[in-house]
mmCIF file of C-alpha atoms in Angstrom:
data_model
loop_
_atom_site.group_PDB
_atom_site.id
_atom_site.type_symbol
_atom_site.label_atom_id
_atom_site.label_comp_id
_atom_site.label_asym_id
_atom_site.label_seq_id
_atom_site.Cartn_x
_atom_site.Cartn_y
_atom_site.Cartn_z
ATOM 1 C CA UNK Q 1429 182.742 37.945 -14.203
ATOM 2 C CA UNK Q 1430 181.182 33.996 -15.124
ATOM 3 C CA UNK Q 1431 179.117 32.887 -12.162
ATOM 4 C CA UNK Q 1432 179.961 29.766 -10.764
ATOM 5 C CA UNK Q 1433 177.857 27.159 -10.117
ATOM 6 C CA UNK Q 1434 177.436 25.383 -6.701
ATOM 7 C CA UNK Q 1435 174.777 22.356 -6.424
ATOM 8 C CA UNK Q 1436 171.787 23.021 -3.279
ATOM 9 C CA UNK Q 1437 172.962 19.878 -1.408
ATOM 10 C CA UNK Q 1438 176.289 21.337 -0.678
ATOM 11 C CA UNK Q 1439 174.857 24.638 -0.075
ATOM 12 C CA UNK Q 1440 172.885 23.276 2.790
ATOM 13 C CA UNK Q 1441 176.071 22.205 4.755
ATOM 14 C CA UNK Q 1442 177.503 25.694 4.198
ATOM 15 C CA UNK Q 1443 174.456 26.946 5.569
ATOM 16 C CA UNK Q 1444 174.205 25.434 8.673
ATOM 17 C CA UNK Q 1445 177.699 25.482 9.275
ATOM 18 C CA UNK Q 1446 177.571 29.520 8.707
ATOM 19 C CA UNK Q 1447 174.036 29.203 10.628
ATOM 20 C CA UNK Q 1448 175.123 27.562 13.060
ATOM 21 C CA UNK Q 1449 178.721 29.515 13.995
ATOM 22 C CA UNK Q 1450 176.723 33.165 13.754
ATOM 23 C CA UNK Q 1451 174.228 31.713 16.553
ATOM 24 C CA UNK Q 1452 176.851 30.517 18.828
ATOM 25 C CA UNK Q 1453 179.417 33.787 18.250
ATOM 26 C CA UNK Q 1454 175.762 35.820 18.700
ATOM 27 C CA UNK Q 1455 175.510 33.917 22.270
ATOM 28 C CA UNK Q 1456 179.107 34.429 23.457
ATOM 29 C CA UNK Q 1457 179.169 38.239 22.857
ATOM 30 C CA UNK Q 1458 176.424 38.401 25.306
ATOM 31 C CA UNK Q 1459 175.134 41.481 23.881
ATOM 32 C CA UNK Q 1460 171.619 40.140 22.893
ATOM 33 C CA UNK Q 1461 170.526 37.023 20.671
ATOM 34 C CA UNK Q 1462 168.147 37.200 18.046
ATOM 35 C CA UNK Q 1463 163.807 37.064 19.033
ATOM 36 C CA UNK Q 1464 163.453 33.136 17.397
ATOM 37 C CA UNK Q 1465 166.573 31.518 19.629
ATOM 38 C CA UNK Q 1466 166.399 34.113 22.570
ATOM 39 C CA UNK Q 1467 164.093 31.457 24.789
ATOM 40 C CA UNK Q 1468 165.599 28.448 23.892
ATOM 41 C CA UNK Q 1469 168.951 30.511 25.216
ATOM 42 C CA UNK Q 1470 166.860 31.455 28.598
ATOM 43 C CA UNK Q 1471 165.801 27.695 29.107
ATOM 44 C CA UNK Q 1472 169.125 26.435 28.791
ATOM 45 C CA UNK Q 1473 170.837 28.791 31.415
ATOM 46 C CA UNK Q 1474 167.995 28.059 33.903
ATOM 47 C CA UNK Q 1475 168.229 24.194 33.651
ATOM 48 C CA UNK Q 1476 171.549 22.550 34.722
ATOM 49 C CA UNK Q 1477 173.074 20.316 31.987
ATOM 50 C CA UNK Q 1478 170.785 21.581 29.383
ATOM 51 C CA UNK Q 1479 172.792 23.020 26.748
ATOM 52 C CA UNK Q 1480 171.882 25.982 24.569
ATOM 53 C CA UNK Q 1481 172.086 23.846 21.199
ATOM 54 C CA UNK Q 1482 170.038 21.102 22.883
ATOM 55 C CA UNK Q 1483 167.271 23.608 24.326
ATOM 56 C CA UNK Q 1484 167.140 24.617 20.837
ATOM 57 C CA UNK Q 1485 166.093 21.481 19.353
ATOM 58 C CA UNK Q 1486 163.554 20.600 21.946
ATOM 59 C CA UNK Q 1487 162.079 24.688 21.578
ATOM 60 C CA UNK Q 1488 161.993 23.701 17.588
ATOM 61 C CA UNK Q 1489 160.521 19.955 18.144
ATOM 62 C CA UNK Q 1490 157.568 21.929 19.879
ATOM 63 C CA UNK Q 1491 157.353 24.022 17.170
ATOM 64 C CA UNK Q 1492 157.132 21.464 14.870
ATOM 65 C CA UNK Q 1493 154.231 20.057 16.451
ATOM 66 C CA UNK Q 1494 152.652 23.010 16.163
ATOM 67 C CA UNK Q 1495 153.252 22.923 12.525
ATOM 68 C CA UNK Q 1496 151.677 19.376 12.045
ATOM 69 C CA UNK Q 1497 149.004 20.448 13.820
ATOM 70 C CA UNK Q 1498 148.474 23.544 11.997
ATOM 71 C CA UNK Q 1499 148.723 21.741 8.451
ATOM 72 C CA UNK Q 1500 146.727 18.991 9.843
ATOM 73 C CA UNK Q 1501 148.995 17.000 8.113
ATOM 74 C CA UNK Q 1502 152.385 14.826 8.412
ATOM 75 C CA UNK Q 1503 154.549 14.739 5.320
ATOM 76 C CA UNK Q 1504 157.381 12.421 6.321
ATOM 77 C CA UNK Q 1505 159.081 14.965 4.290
ATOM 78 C CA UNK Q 1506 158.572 17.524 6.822
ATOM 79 C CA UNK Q 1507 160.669 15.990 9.225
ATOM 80 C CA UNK Q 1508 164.124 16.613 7.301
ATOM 81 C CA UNK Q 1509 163.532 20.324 8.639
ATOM 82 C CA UNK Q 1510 163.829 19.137 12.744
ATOM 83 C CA UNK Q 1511 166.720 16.973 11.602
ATOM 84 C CA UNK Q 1512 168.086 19.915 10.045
ATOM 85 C CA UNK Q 1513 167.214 21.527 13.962
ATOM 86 C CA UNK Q 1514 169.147 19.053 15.384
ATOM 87 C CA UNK Q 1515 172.323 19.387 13.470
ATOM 88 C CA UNK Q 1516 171.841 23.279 13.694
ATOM 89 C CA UNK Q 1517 171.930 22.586 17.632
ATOM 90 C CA UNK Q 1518 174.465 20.038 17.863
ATOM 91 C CA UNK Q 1519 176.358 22.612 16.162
ATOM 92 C CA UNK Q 1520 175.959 25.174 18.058
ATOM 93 C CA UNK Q 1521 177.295 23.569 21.296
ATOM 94 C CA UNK Q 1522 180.583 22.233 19.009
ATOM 95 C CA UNK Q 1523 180.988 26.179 18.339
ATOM 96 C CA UNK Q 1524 180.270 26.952 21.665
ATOM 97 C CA UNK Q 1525 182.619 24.675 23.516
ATOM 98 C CA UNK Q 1526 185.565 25.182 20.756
ATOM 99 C CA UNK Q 1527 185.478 28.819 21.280
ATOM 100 C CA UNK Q 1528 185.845 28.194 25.377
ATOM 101 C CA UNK Q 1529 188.464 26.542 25.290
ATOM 102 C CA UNK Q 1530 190.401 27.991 22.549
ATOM 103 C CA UNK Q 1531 189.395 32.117 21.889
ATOM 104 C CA UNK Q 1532 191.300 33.398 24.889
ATOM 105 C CA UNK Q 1533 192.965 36.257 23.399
ATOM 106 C CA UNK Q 1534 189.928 38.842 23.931
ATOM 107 C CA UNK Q 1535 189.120 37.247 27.073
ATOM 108 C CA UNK Q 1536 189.872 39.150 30.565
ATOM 109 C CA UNK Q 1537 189.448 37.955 33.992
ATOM 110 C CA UNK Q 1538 186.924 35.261 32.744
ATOM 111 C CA UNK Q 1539 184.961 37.759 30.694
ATOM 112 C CA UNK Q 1540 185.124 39.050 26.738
ATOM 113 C CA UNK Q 1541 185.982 42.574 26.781
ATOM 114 C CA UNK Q 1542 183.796 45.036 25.390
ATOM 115 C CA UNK Q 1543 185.540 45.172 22.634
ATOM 116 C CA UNK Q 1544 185.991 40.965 22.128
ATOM 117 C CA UNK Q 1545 182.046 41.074 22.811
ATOM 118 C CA UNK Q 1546 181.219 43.622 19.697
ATOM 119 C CA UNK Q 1547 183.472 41.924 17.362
ATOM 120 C CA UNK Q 1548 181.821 38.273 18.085
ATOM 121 C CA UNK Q 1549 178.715 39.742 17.340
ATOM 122 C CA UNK Q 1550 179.231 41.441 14.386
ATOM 123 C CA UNK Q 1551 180.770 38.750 12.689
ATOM 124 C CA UNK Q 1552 178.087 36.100 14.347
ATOM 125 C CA UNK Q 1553 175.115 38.380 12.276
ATOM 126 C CA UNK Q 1554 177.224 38.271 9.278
ATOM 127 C CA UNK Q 1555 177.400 34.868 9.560
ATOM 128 C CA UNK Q 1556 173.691 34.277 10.279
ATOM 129 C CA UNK Q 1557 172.867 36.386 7.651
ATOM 130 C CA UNK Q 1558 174.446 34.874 5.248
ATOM 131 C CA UNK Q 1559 173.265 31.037 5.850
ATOM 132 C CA UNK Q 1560 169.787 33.210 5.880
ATOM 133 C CA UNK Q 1561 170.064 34.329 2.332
ATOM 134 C CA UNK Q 1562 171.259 30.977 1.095
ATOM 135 C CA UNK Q 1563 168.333 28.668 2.639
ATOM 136 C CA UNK Q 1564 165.949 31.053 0.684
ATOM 137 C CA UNK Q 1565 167.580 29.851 -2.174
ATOM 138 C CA UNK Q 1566 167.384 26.048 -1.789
ATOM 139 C CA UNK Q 1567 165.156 23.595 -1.866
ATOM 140 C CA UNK Q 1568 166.131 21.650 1.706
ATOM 141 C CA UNK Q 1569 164.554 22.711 4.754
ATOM 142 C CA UNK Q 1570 166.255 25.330 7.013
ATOM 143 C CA UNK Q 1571 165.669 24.716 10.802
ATOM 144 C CA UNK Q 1572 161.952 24.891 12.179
ATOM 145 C CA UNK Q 1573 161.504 28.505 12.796
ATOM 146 C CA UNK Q 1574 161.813 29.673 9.353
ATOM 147 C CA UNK Q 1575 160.258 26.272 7.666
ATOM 148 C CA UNK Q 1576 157.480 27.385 10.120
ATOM 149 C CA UNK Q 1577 156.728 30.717 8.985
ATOM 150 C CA UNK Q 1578 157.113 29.906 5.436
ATOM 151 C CA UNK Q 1579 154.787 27.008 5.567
ATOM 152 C CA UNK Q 1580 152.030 28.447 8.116
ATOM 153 C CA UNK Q 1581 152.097 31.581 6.014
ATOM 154 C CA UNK Q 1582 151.403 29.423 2.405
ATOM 155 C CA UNK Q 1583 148.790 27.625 3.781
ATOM 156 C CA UNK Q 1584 146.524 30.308 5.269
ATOM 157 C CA UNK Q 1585 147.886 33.191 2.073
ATOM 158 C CA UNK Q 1586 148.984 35.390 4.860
ATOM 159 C CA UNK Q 1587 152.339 37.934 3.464
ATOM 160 C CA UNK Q 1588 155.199 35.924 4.233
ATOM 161 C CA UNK Q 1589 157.063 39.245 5.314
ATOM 162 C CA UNK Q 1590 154.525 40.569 7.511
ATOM 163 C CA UNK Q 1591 153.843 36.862 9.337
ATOM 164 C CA UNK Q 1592 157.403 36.354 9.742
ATOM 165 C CA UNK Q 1593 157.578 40.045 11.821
ATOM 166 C CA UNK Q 1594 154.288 38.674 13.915
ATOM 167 C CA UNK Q 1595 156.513 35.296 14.350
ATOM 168 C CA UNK Q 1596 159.739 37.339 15.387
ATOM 169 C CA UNK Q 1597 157.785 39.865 17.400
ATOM 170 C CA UNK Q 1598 156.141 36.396 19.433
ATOM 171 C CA UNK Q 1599 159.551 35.133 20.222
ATOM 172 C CA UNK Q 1600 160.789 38.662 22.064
ATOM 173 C CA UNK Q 1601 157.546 38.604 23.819
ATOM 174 C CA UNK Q 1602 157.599 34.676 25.459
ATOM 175 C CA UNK Q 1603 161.516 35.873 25.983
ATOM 176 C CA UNK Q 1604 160.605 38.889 27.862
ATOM 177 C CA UNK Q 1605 158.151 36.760 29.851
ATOM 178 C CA UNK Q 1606 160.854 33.584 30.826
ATOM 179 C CA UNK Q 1607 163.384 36.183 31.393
ATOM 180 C CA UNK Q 1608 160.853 37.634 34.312
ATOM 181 C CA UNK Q 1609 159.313 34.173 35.367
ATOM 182 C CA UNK Q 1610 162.844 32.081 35.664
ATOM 183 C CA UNK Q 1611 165.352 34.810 36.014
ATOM 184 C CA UNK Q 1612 163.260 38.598 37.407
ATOM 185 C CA UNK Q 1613 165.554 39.864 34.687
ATOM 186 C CA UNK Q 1614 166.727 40.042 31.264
ATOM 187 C CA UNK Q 1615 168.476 37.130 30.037
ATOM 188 C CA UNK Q 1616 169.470 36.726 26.601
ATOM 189 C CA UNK Q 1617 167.804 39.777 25.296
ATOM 190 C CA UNK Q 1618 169.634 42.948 25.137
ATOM 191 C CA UNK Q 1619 170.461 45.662 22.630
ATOM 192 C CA UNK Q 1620 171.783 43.481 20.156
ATOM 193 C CA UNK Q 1621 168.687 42.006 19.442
ATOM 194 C CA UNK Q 1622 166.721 45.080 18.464
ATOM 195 C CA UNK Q 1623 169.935 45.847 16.219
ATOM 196 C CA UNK Q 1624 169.264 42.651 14.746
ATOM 197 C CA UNK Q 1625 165.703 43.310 14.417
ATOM 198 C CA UNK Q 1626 165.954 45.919 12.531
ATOM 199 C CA UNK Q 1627 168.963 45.908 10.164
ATOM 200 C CA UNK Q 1628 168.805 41.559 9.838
ATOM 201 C CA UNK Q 1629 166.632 41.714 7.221
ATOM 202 C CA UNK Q 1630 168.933 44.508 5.465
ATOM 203 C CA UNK Q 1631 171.659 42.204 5.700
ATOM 204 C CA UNK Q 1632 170.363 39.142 4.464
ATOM 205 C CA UNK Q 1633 168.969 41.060 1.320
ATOM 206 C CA UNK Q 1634 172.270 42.730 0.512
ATOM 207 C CA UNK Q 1635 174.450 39.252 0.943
ATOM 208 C CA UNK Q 1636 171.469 37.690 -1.248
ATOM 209 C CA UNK Q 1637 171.973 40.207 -3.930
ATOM 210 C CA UNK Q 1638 176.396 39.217 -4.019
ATOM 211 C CA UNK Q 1639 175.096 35.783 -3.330
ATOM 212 C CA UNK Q 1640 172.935 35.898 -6.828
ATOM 213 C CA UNK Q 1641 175.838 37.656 -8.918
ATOM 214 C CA UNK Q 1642 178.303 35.434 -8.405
ATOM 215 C CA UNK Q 1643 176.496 32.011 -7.713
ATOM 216 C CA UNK Q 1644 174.447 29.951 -9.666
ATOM 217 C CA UNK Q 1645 172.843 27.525 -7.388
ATOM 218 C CA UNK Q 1646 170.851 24.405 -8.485
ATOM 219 C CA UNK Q 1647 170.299 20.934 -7.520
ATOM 220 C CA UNK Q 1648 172.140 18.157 -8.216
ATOM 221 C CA UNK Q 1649 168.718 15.666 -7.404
ATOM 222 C CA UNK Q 1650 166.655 17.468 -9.563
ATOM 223 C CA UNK Q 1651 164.191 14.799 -8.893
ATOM 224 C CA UNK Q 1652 164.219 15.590 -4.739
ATOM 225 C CA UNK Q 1653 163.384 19.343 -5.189
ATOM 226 C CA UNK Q 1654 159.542 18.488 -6.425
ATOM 227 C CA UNK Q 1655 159.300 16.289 -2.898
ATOM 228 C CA UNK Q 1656 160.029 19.040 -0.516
ATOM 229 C CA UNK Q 1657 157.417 21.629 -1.848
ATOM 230 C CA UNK Q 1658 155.292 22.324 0.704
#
């Protein structure tokens, strides 16, 4: 079968549109969000009129400060990845609020059945997944958590696999701890996110393996790839 060929720069929108949808579906289910967005979820449900997709861009704004600190450097480059955040947030709350007012048929009493709750997630990790294995092959910045790992890890030659566990391992830990500070339980974090900690990366290699046998993908600036090298 010929391979077709998409260009990077419409990629991206897929991306966070598929990025984006799997967070908020992952959020709904209630079953357990994934280490990276689990404490911007917690801050959000603690502070009144702070929505999840906004918490999100603040928790990634500090982590972009980090980065620049880190690098000891400020590309203005850089700064396409928090704008990339801040659609990815922005987002999420468009998902979020079109699925409450609309997705009522596997909702009972005010609450997804079991059922409702399993399928949301399932397809919100497929989702994720997927916009996962396409940012890898891009050239645009994904949102700050994984522009984060892959740039701290370049810069001191650490194994980008085994610093993006440490990174993923670091979110579940400051969750566990706002969970107990703002809420003495839980929030957030629940058996879905050790699924998702464990088959994730499974996932995103498999869909990157279709991805790569039936897509060519390549940019259409081939001039604007060179400036976003880290």
């Amino acid at each position: 079968m010929k391979k077709r060929k998409m260009y990077s720069e419409i990629i991206y929108f897929i991306a966070i549109t598929f990025m984006s949808l799997g967070i908020a579906l992952i959020s709904l289910s209630e079953l357990g969000l994934s280490m990276v967005v689990a404490p911007a979820y917690i801050i959000s449900e603690k502070i009144d009129g702070l929505t999840f997709g906004r918490a999100e861009y603040m928790v990634q704004g500090m982590g972009f400060c980090v980065f620049c600190i880190i690098k000891k450097k400020i590309k203005p480059v850089y700064f396409f990845s928090f704008f990339t955040g801040v659609l990815y947030g922005i987002l999420i709350d468009f998902w979020r609020s079109l699925w409450g007012k609309y997705m009522t048929i596997i909702i009972q009493s005010g609450k997804l059945v079991l059922g409702g709750r399993i399928l949301y997630f399932i397809i919100g990790v497929i989702c994720s997944a997927f916009s996962v294995s396409l940012f890898y092959r891009i050239y645009l910045y994904s949102p700050v958590y994984e522009f984060f790992v892959k740039g701290v890890s370049k810069e001191f030659g650490i194994d980008v696999i085994k610093f993006k566990r440490a990174f993923d391992a670091s979110g579940l830990i400051i969750a566990c701890i706002l969970s107990a500070v703002l809420f003495q339980k839980l929030i957030g974090v629940g058996i879905g996110t050790f699924i998702m900690a464990y088959f994730n990366g499974i996932i995103i290699d498999h869909i990157g393996r279709l991805v790569d046998k039936n897509i060519i993908i390549e940019p259409y600036w081939k001039n604007a790839e060179k400036k976003f090298e880290l």
